[in-house]
Coordinates of C-alpha atoms and ligand atoms in Angstrom, one line a residue:
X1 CA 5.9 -11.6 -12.9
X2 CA 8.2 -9.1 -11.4
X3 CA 11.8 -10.1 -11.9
X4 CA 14.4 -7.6 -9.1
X5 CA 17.6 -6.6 -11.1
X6 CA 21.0 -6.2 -9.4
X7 CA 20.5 -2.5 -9.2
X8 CA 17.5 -3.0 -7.2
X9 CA 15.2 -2.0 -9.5
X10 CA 11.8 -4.5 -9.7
X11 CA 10.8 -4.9 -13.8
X12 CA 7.9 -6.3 -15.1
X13 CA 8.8 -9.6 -17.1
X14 CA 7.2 -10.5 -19.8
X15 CA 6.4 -14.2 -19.1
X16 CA 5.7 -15.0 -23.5
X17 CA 7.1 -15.3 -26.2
X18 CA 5.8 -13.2 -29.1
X19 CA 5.7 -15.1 -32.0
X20 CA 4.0 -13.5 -34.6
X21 CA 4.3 -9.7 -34.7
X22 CA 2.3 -6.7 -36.6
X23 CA 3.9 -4.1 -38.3
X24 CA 3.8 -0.9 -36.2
X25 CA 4.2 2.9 -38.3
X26 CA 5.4 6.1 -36.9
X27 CA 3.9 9.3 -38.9
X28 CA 6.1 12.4 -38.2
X29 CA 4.7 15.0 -36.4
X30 CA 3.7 17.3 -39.3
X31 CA 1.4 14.2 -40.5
X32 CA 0.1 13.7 -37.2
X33 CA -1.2 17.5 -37.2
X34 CA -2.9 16.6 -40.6
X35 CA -4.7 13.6 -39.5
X36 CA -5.8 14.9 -35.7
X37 CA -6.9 18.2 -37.4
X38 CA -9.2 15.8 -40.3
X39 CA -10.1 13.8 -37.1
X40 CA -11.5 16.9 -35.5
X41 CA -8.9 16.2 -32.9
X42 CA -11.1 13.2 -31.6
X43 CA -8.7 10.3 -31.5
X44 CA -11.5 7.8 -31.8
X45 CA -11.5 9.3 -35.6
X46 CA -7.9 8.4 -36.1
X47 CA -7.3 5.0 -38.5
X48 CA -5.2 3.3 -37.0
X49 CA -2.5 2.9 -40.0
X50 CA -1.4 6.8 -38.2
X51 CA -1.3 5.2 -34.8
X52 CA 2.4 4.1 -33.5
X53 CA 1.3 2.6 -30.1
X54 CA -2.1 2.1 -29.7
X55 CA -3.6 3.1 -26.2
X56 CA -7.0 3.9 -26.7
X57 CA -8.7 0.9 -24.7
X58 CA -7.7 -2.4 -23.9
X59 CA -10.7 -3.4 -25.6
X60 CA -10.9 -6.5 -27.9
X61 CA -7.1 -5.8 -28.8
X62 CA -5.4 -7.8 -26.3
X63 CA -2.7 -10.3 -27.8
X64 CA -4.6 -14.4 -28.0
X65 CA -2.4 -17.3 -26.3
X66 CA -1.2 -19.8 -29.0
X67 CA -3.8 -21.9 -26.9
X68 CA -6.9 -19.4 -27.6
X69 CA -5.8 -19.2 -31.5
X70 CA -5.7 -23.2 -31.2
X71 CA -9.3 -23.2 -29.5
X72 CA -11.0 -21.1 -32.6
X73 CA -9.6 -24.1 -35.2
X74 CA -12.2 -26.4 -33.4
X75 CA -15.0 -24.6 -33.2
X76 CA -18.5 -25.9 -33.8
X77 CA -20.6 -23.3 -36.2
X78 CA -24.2 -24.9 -35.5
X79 CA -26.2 -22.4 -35.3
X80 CA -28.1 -24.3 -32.3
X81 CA -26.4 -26.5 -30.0
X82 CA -22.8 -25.4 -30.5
X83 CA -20.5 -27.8 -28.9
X84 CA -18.7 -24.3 -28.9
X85 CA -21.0 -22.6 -26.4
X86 CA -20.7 -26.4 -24.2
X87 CA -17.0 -25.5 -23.9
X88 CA -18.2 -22.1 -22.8
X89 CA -20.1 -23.3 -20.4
X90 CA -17.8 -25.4 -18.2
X91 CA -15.3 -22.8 -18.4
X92 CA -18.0 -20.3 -16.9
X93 CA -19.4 -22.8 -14.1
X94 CA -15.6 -24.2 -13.5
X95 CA -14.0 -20.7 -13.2
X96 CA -16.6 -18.6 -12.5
X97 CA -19.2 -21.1 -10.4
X98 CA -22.1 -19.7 -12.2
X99 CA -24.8 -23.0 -13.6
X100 CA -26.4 -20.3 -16.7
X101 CA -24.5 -18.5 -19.3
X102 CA -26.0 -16.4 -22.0
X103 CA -23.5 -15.3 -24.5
X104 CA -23.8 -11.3 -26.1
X105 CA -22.1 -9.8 -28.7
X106 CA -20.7 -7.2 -26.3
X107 CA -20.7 -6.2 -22.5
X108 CA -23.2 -3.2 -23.7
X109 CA -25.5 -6.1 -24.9
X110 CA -25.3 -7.3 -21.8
X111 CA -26.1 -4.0 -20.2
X112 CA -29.0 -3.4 -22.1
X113 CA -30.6 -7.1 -21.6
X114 CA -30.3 -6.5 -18.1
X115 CA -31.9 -3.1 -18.1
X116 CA -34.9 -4.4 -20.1
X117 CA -35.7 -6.8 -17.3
X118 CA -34.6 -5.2 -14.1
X119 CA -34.9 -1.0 -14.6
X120 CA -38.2 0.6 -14.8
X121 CA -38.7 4.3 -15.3
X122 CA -38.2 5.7 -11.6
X123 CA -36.4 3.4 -10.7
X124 CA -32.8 4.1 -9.5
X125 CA -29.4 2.1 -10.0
X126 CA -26.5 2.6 -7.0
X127 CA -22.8 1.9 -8.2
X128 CA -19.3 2.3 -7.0
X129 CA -19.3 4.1 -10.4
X130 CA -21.2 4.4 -13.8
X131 CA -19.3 3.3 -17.6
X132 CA -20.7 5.0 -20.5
X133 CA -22.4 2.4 -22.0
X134 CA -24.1 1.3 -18.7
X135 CA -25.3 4.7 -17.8
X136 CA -26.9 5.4 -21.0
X137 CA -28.8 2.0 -21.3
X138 CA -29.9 2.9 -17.5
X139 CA -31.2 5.8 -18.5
X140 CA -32.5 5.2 -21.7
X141 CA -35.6 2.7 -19.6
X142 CA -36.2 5.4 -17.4
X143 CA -33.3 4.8 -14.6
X144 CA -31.5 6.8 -12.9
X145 CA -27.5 6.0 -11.7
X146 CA -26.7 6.3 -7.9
X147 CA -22.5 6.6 -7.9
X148 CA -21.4 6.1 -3.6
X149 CA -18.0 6.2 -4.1
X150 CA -16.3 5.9 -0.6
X151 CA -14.5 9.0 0.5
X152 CA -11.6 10.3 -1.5
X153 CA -11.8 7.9 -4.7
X154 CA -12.0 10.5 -6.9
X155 CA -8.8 12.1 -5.4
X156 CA -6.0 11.5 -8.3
X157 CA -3.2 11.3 -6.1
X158 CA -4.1 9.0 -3.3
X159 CA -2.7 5.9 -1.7
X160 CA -6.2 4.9 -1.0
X161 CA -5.9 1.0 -2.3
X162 CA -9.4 0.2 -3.0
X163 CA -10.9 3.7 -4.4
X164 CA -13.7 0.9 -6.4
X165 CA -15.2 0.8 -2.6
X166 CA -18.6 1.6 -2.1
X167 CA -19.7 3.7 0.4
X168 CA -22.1 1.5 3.0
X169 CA -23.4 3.9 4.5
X170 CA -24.9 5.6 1.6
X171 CA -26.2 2.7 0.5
X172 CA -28.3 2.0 3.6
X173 CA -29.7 5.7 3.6
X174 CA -30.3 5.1 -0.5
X175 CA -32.3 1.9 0.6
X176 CA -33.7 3.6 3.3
X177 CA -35.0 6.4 0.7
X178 CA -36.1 5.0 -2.2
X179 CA -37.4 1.6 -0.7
X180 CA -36.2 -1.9 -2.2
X181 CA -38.9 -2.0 -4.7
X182 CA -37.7 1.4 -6.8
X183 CA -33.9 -0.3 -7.0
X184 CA -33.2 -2.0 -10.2
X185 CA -30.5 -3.9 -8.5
X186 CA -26.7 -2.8 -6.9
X187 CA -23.9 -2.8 -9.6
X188 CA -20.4 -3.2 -8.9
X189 CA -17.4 -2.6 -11.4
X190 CA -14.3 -4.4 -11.1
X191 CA -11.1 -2.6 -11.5
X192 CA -13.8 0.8 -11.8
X193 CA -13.0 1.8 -15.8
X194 CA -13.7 5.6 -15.0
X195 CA -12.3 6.2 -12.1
X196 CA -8.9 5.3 -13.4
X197 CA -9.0 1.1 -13.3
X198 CA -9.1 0.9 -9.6
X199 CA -10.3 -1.8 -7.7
X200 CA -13.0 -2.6 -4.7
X201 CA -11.9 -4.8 -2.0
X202 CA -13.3 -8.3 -1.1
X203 CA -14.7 -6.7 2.2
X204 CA -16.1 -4.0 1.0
X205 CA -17.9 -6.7 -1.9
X206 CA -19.6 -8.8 1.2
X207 CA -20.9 -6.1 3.0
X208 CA -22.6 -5.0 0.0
X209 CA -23.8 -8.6 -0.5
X210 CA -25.2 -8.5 3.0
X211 CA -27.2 -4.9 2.8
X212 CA -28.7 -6.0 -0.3
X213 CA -29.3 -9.4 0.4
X214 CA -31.1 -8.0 4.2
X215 CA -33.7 -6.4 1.8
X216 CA -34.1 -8.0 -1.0
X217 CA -31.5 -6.6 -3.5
X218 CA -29.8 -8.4 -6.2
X219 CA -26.4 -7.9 -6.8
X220 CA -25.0 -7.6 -10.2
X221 CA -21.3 -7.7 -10.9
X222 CA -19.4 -6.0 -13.9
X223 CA -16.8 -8.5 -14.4
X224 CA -15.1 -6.9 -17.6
X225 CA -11.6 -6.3 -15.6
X226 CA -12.0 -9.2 -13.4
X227 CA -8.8 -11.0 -13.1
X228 CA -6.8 -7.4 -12.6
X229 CA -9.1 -6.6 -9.3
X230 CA -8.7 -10.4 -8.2
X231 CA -4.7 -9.8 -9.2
X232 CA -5.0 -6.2 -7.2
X233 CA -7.1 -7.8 -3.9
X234 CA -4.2 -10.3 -3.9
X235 CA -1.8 -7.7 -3.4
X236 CA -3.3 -4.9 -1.3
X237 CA -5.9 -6.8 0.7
X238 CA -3.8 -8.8 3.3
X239 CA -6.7 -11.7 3.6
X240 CA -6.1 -12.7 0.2
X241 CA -2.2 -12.7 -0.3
X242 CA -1.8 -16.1 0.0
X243 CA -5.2 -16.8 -1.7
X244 CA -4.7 -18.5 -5.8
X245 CA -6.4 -15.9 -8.7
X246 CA -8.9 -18.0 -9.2
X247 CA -10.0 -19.0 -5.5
X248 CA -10.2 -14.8 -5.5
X249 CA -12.5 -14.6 -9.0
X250 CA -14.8 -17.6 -7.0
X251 CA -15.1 -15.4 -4.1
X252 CA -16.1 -12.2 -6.3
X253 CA -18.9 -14.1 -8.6
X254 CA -19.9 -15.8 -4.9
X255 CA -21.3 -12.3 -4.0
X256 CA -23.2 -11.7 -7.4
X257 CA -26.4 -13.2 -8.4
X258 CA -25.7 -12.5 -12.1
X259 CA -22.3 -10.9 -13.7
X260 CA -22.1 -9.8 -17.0
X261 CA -19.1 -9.0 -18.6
X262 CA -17.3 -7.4 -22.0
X263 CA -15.0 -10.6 -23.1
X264 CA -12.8 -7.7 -25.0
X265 CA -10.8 -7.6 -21.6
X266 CA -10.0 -9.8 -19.1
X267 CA -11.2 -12.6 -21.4
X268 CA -8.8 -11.4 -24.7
X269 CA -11.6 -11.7 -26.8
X270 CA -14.2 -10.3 -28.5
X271 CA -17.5 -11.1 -27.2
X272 CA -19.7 -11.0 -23.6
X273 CA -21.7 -12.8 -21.3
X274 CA -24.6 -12.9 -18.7
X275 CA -24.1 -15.6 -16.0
X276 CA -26.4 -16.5 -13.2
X277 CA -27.4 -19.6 -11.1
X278 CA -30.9 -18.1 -10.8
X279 CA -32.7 -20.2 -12.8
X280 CA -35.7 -17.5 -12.9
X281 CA -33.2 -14.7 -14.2
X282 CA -31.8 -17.0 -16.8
X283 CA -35.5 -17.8 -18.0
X284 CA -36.4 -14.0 -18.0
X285 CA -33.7 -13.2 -20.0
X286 CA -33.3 -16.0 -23.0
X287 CA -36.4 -15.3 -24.8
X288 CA -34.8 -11.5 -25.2
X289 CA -31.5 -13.2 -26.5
X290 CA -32.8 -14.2 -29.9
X291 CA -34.6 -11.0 -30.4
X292 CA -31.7 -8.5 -30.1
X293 CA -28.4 -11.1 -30.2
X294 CA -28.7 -14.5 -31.4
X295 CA -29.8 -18.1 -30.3
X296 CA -28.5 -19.0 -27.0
X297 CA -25.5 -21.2 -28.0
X298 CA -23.8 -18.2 -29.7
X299 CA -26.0 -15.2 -28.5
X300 CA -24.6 -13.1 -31.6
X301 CA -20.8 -14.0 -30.7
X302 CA -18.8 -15.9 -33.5
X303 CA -18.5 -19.5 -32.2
X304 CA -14.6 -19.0 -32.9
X305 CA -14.7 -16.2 -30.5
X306 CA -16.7 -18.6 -27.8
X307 CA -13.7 -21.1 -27.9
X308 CA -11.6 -18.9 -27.3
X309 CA -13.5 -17.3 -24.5
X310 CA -13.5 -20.4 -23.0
X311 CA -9.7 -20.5 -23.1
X312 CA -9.3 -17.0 -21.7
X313 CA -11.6 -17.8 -18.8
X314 CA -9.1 -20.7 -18.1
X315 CA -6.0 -18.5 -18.5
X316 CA -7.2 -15.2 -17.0
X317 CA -6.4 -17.4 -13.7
X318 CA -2.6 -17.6 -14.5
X319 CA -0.9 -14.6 -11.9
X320 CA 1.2 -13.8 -14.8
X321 CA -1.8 -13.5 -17.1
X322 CA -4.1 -11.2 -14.5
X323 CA -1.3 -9.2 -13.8
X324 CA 0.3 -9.2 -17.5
X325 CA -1.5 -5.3 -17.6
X326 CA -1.3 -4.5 -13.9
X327 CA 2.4 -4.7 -14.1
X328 CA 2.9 -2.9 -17.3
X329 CA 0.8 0.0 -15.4
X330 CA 2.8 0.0 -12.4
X331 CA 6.2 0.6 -13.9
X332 CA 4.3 2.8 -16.8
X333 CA 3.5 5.0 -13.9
X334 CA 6.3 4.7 -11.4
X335 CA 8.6 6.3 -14.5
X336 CA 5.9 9.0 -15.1
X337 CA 6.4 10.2 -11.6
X338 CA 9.8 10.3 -11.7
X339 CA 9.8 12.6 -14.5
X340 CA 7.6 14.9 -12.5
X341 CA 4.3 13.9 -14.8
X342 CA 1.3 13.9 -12.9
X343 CA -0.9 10.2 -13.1
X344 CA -4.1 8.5 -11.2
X345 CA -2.2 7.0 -8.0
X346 CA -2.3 4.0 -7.3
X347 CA -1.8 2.7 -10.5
X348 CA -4.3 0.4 -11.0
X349 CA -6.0 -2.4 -14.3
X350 CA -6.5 -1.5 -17.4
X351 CA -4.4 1.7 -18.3
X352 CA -2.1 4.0 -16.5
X353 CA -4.0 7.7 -16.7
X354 CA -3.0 11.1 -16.7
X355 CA -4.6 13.6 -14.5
X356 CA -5.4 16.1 -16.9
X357 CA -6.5 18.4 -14.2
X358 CA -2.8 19.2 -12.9
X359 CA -1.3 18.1 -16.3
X360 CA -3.2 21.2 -17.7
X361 CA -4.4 23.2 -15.2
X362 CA -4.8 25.6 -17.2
X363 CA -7.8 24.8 -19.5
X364 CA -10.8 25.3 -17.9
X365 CA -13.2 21.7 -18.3
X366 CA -15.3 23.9 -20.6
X367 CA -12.6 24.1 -22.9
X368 CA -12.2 20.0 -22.4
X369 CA -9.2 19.5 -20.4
X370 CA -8.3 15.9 -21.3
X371 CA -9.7 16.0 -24.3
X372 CA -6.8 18.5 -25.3
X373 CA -4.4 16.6 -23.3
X374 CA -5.1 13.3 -25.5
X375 CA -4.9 15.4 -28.5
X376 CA -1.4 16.6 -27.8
X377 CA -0.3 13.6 -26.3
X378 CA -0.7 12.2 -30.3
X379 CA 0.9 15.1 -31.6
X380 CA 3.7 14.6 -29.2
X381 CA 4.1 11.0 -29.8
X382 CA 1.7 8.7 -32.4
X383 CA 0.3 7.6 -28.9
X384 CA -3.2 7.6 -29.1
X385 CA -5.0 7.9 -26.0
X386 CA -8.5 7.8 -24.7
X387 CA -10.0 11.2 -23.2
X388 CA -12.7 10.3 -19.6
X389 CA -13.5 13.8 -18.3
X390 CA -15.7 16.5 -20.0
X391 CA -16.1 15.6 -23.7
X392 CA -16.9 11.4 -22.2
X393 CA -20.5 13.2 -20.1
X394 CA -23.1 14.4 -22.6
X395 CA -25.1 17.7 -22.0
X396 CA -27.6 17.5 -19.2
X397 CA -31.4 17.9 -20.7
X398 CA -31.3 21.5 -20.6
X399 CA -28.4 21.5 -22.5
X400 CA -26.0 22.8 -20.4
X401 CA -21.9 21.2 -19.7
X402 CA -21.7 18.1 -17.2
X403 CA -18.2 18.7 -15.7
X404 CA -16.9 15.4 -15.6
X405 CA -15.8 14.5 -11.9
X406 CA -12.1 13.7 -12.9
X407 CA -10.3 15.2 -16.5
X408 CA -8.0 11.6 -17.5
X409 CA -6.8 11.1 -20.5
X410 CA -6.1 6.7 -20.2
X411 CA -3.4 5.2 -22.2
X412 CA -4.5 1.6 -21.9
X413 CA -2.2 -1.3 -21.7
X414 CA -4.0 -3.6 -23.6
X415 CA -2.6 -7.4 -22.6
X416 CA 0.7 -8.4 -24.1
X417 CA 1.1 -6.3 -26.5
X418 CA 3.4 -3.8 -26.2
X419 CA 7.3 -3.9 -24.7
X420 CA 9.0 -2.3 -22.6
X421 CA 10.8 -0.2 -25.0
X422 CA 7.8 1.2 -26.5
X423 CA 6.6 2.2 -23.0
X424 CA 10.1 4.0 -22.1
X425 CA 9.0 6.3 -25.6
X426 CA 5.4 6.8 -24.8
X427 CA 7.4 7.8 -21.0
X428 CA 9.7 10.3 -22.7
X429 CA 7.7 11.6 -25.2
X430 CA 4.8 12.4 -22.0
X431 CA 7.8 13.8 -20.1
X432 CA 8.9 16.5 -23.1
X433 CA 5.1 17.2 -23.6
X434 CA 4.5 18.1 -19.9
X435 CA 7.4 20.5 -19.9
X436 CA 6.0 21.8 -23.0
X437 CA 2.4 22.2 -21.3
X438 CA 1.8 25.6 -21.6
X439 CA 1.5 25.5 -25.3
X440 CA -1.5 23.1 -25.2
X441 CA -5.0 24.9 -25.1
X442 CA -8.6 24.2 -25.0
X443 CA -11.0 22.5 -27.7
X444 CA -14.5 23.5 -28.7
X445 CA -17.0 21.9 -30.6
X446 CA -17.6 22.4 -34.0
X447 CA -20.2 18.8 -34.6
X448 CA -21.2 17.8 -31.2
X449 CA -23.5 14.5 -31.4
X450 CA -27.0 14.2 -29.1
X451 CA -25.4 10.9 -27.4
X452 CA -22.2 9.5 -26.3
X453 CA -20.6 12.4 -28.0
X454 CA -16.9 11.3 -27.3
X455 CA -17.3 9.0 -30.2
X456 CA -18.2 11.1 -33.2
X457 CA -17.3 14.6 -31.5
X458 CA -15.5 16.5 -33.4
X459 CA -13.5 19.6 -31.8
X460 CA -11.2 22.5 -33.1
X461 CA -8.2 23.8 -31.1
X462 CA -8.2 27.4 -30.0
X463 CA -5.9 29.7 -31.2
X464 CA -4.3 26.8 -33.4
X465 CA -2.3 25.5 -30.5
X466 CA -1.4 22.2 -32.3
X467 CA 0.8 23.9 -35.0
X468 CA 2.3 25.8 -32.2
X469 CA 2.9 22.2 -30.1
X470 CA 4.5 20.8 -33.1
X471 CA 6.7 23.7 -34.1
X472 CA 8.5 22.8 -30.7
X473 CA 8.0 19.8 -31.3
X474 CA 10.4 19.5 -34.3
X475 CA 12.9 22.1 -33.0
X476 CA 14.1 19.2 -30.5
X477 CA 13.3 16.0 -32.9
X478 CA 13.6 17.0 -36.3
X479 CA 11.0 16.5 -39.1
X480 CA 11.3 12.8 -39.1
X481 CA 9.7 11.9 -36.1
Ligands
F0G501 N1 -18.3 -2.4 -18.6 C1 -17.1 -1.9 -18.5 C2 -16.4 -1.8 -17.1 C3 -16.3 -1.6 -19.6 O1 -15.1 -1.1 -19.4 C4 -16.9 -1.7 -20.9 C5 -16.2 -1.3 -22.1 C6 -18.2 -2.1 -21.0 C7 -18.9 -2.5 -19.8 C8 -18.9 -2.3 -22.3 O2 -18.4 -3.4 -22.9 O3 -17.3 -2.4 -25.0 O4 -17.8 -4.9 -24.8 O5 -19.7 -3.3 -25.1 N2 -15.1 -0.7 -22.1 C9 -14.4 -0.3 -23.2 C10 -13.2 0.6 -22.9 C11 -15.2 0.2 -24.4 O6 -12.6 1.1 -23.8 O7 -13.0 0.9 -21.7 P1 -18.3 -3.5 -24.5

């Protein structure tokens, strides 16, 4: 909920009360130079004891509702026919209106059951956009990812509302192309994770139901960030404004013939799900389940985690729980731009980003733009942030760079977490960094993993910027901080 002071200005209120709290630490700079240097100035290497504010995904670190915490005291641990996965199961047909849910451990789990049975080498996948983990399971069978963007959604600072949009007519011409028969199926991503969490529009969504549905097309929907683009259609796509959260999340899944989803986001727990009412889909699928996740009532989730899915599927419904992120974002990114510090416009789910490109536009994307950005953002801070440009692609086959189409580094709002204090320091702390730009350089390799090498990457900083970045650093804040 937005609450409008007497000054005028519109703050996000936080609509809970935080009960139980986790200590947070603040390592001075000097320590933070120690630790990025050991983690090879990856910040997925970090532990987490050296992190003050934790912004590296919104991923399965969301605060739980006292109801969710409730839900996990009651769970059923048979191993076949969990009352737990039951639960999970209304929830998914009430909320979502899909009859057949298989839980996963994860959304990649998801991702890589559906690949098994829909992508055959040759074959090709059209997006509004690819995430990691989806691209490489695609490709791993043989697939190849279409991205058809609309017009201007990789522009960083844009008013465009819906840069998730597809373009249609690329999709006719892809179908047109390839033929029906060499596409896997059409993905769309809600609240599109690499783009900068922005979302598609409900139009956009039904045209693309009725190409593929003209020629024999499934649709599959990424539903990880569903309740922000349902929050975000509400408020930028006039049809809707009056429409309730979930009457918006009903309309979505109505377009999909299966959705899959990570339950580390929108659903504040850890754990994911295929859901379908094609009876033939769901058959094709289960006998996979047991092989690579689990029996079907708990599909490799912990039945704890199911109950509480349940719940979240419920309360991901609640305006002030869809846009308990959303919110954050917007007022994380409104003070940003006052302070002259250059972010992914509009803000949108998820995180608010950085445009590393005009942050630092002066490392070249072979020298990892965000990557160094995210770097000095820790240094500058304990803020630990997420690079998505360069160092996110891995090398083509030949071996060469894949310049990323947009250099972000994300600071994720993960749900309810976080106050608005600690966002006014992560704001300030951006602010001094960007006036102190010039002092950040490039990375390079020094261990570069054959896959997904953002996670185990490890990098070096030319000409030892990072002792230089903290020098300043402590000439305005002292040694303790
Ligand atoms: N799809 C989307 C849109 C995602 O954002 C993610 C994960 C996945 C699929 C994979 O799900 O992690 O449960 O296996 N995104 C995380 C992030 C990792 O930090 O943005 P998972």
């Amino acid at each position: 909920m937005n609450v409008k002071l007497s000054d005028g200005r519109v703050l996000p209120m936080e609509m809970h009360k935080v009960r139980i709290v986790q200590q947070a630490n603040l390592v001075p700079a000097a320590e933070r130079l120690t630790v990025l240097t050991e983690a090879g100035y990856n910040t997925f290497l970090l532990r987490s004891r050296d992190v003050f504010m934790d912004m590296l995904t919104d991923s399965g670190t969301n605060a739980m509702s006292d109801r969710q915490l409730a839900a996990m005291m009651v769970s059923d641990d048979a191993y076949a026919g969990s009352e737990s996965y039951y639960r999970l199961q209304d929830a998914v047909e009430e909320v979502f209106g899909f009859k057949y849910v298989l839980p996963v451990h994860q959304g990649r789990a998801a991702e890589h059951l559906l690949a098994r049975l829909f992508v055959k080498p040759g074959d090709v996948v059209p997006m509004n956009y690819h995430f990691t983990t989806t691209k490489a399971h695609f490709n791993l069978l043989g697939g190849d990812v279409l991205e058809i963007l609309c017009d201007g959604a990789l522009i960083a600072d844009s008013q465009e509302p819906f840069k998730g949009d597809m373009d249609l007519d690329q999709l006719r011409s892809i179908i047109a192309d390839y033929g029906a028969d060499k596409i896997s199926f059409v993905r769309m991503e809600c609240t599109t994770n690499l783009i900068g969490g922005q979302p598609f529009s409900l139009a956009n969504l039904k045209e693309i139901r009725r190409i593929a549905e003209e020629h024999g097309i499934i649709v599959v929907v990424d539903a990880s960030l569903i309740s922000e683009n349902a929050y975000l259609i509400k408020q930028r796509e006039a049809e809707y404004s009056d429409w309730s959260i979930k009457a918006i999340i009903q309309e979505i899944m109505r377009q999909a013939d299966i959705m899959y989803l990570s339950g580390r986001k929108s659903c504040a727990v850890r754990g994911g799900m295929i859901a379908t009412n094609n009876e033939q889909h769901f058959k094709a699928i289960m006998p996979w389940l047991p092989v690579y996740e689990g029996f079907l009532t708990y599909g490799g989730m912990s039945t704890k985690e199911i109950e509480a899915m349940a719940v979240g599927i419920h309360e991901m419904c609640d305006d002030n729980v869809a846009g308990a992120s959303v919110e954050f974002i917007r007022h994380f990114a409104e003070r940003l731009i006052e302070k002259g510090v250059p972010v992914v416009t509009p803000p949108g789910g998820l995180a608010c980003h950085v445009d590393a490109m005009r942050f630092a536009s002066h490392i070249p994307q072979h020298e990892y733009t965000a990557g160094a950005v995210a770097a000095a953002i820790y240094l500058a801070s304990g803020v630990r942030s997420m690079e998505r440009g360069t160092v996110s692609m891995d090398r083509d086959e030949a071996g060469n760079e894949t310049p990323s189409d947009m250099e972000l580094a994300r600071l994720a709002v993960p749900r309810r977490v976080y106050t608005l204090s600690q966002i006014e320091y992560a704001v300030d702390r951006l602010a001094w960094l960007y006036q102190h730009r010039d002092l950040i350089r490039g990375l390079k390799f020094v261990e570069e993993p054959p896959v997904l090498r953002f996670f185990f990457g490890r990098m070096e900083a030319l000409d030892g910027w990072g002792e230089a970045l903290v020098r300043a650093f402590q000439a305005d804040f002292g040694p303790d901080l």
